[in-house]
Amino acid sequence: MTAPSDFTAHDELLMRRALDLALLGQFTARPNPMVGCVVADAQGRIVGEGWHRQYGGPHAEVNALAAVPPETDLAECRVYVTLEPCSHFGKTPPCADLLIARGVRDVVVCNADPNPLVAGRGFTKLREAGIRVRTGLLEAEGRRLNRRFFAVQELGRPYMILKWAESKDGFVAGAGGQPVAISCPTSRMLVHRWRAEEQAIMVGTRTALNDNPQLNVREWPGPDPLRLVIDRNLSLPAGHHLLDGSQPTVVYTNREQPDADNLSFVTVPPSQDLLPAILDDLNARRVQSVLVEGGPALHNLLLQAGLWDEIRVLRSLHVRIGAGGVVAPSLNLTGLREHRALGADELFVFY
Ligand code: AOF
Ligand code: ZN
């Protein structure tokens, strides 16, 4: 990694632009990482930029270099790219080779690529060609942007986000699991945005039974997530939203049940641990992130297993449920990264 003092404010400004571009691939690049690239001339002016738009399509560097006017002398330019240029032949040829062939002499990067097919080889290729390569600019921002990709590459499982809404007095539902409207309309919209941002959304049996949730995205633009529900004994009644085939849904069960349209049943024998089996299945489906919407039994299970990366709690400022309600998971955590008012709620984010 390059010392932070080696980068100027101008470098940082241009790398922020590259990160902004990367985000434009949010829904289309996965399971590839989001990557942005900016080419600046000797005066530091942007002469070309691009991002990885589509899984299987050209990488950010290819698009950025294609946007540079042909008369530009790339040897005088600096290339800012948010991820280490790749060194392998995947669905596309190596970006490191392209940068070398086009005569680039100066490259700045946020993050090394954890993909074992690359993992430093991109840097080596560039340096062996005599290119100045510096890395680590806005490293934390780059990791946060691609936290789902990094989780899969480094932890071998999807990025897990636990989310719940709790009343002012710390309950998530009324007595016997009776659903209670806790969140304000602004929070509800935000939750739909969160659903669109993750590839899958998961609930446990009790929440599925009590709430009959649709787990789709209605209050925000964006794709519907894959729905995941744990239902060991196949207790969800026909006619339940999660079984309606309206969007792809996976049921994890101890029983055997044939798949139907948009509905697949994954049998996990009772002798087998459920969570590892679910993670294996999600890896096989190349799911990079899961928003776990409850209930507290599932949240507590994941908390105890250490299977979480981020926790988002919406706490009402006004709604009280009173003794007898379903108690919210208890958190004894450091790492509160965000705490703010959100309409009639407060949002707490831990990671
Ligand atoms: C880059 N620039 O914009 C991206 C990179 O199958 P492929 O050829 O698309 O390669 C996918 C892998 O390439 C992906 O897992 C990651 O390691 C890297 N992504 N690399 O130089 C890019 N998206
Ligand atoms: Zn590449």
Short mmCIF file of C-alpha atoms in Angstrom, two decimals, residues 2 29 36 64 116 130 150 152 159-160 164 210 212 223 261 288 318 347:
data_model
loop_
_atom_site.label_atom_id
_atom_site.label_comp_id
_atom_site.label_asym_id
_atom_site.label_seq_id
_atom_site.Cartn_x
_atom_site.Cartn_y
_atom_site.Cartn_z
CA THR A 2 1.08 3.52 -0.79
CA ALA A 29 -22.41 -5.84 -12.39
CA GLY A 36 -15.16 2.71 -11.91
CA ALA A 64 -12.83 4.45 -19.78
CA PRO A 116 -7.63 -15.55 -6.29
CA GLY A 130 7.50 -0.22 -15.78
CA PHE A 150 -15.32 -8.86 -0.52
CA VAL A 152 -17.87 -13.69 -0.78
CA TYR A 159 -22.68 -10.41 3.25
CA MET A 160 -25.31 -10.70 5.99
CA TRP A 164 -35.45 -5.12 12.48
CA ASN A 210 -47.34 -14.25 11.65
CA ASN A 212 -47.44 -13.25 5.75
CA PRO A 223 -35.20 -5.24 -8.48
CA ASP A 261 -42.76 -22.28 -10.70
CA GLN A 288 -23.65 -12.11 -2.48
CA HIS A 318 -43.44 6.87 20.00
CA LEU A 347 -31.88 4.51 12.77
#
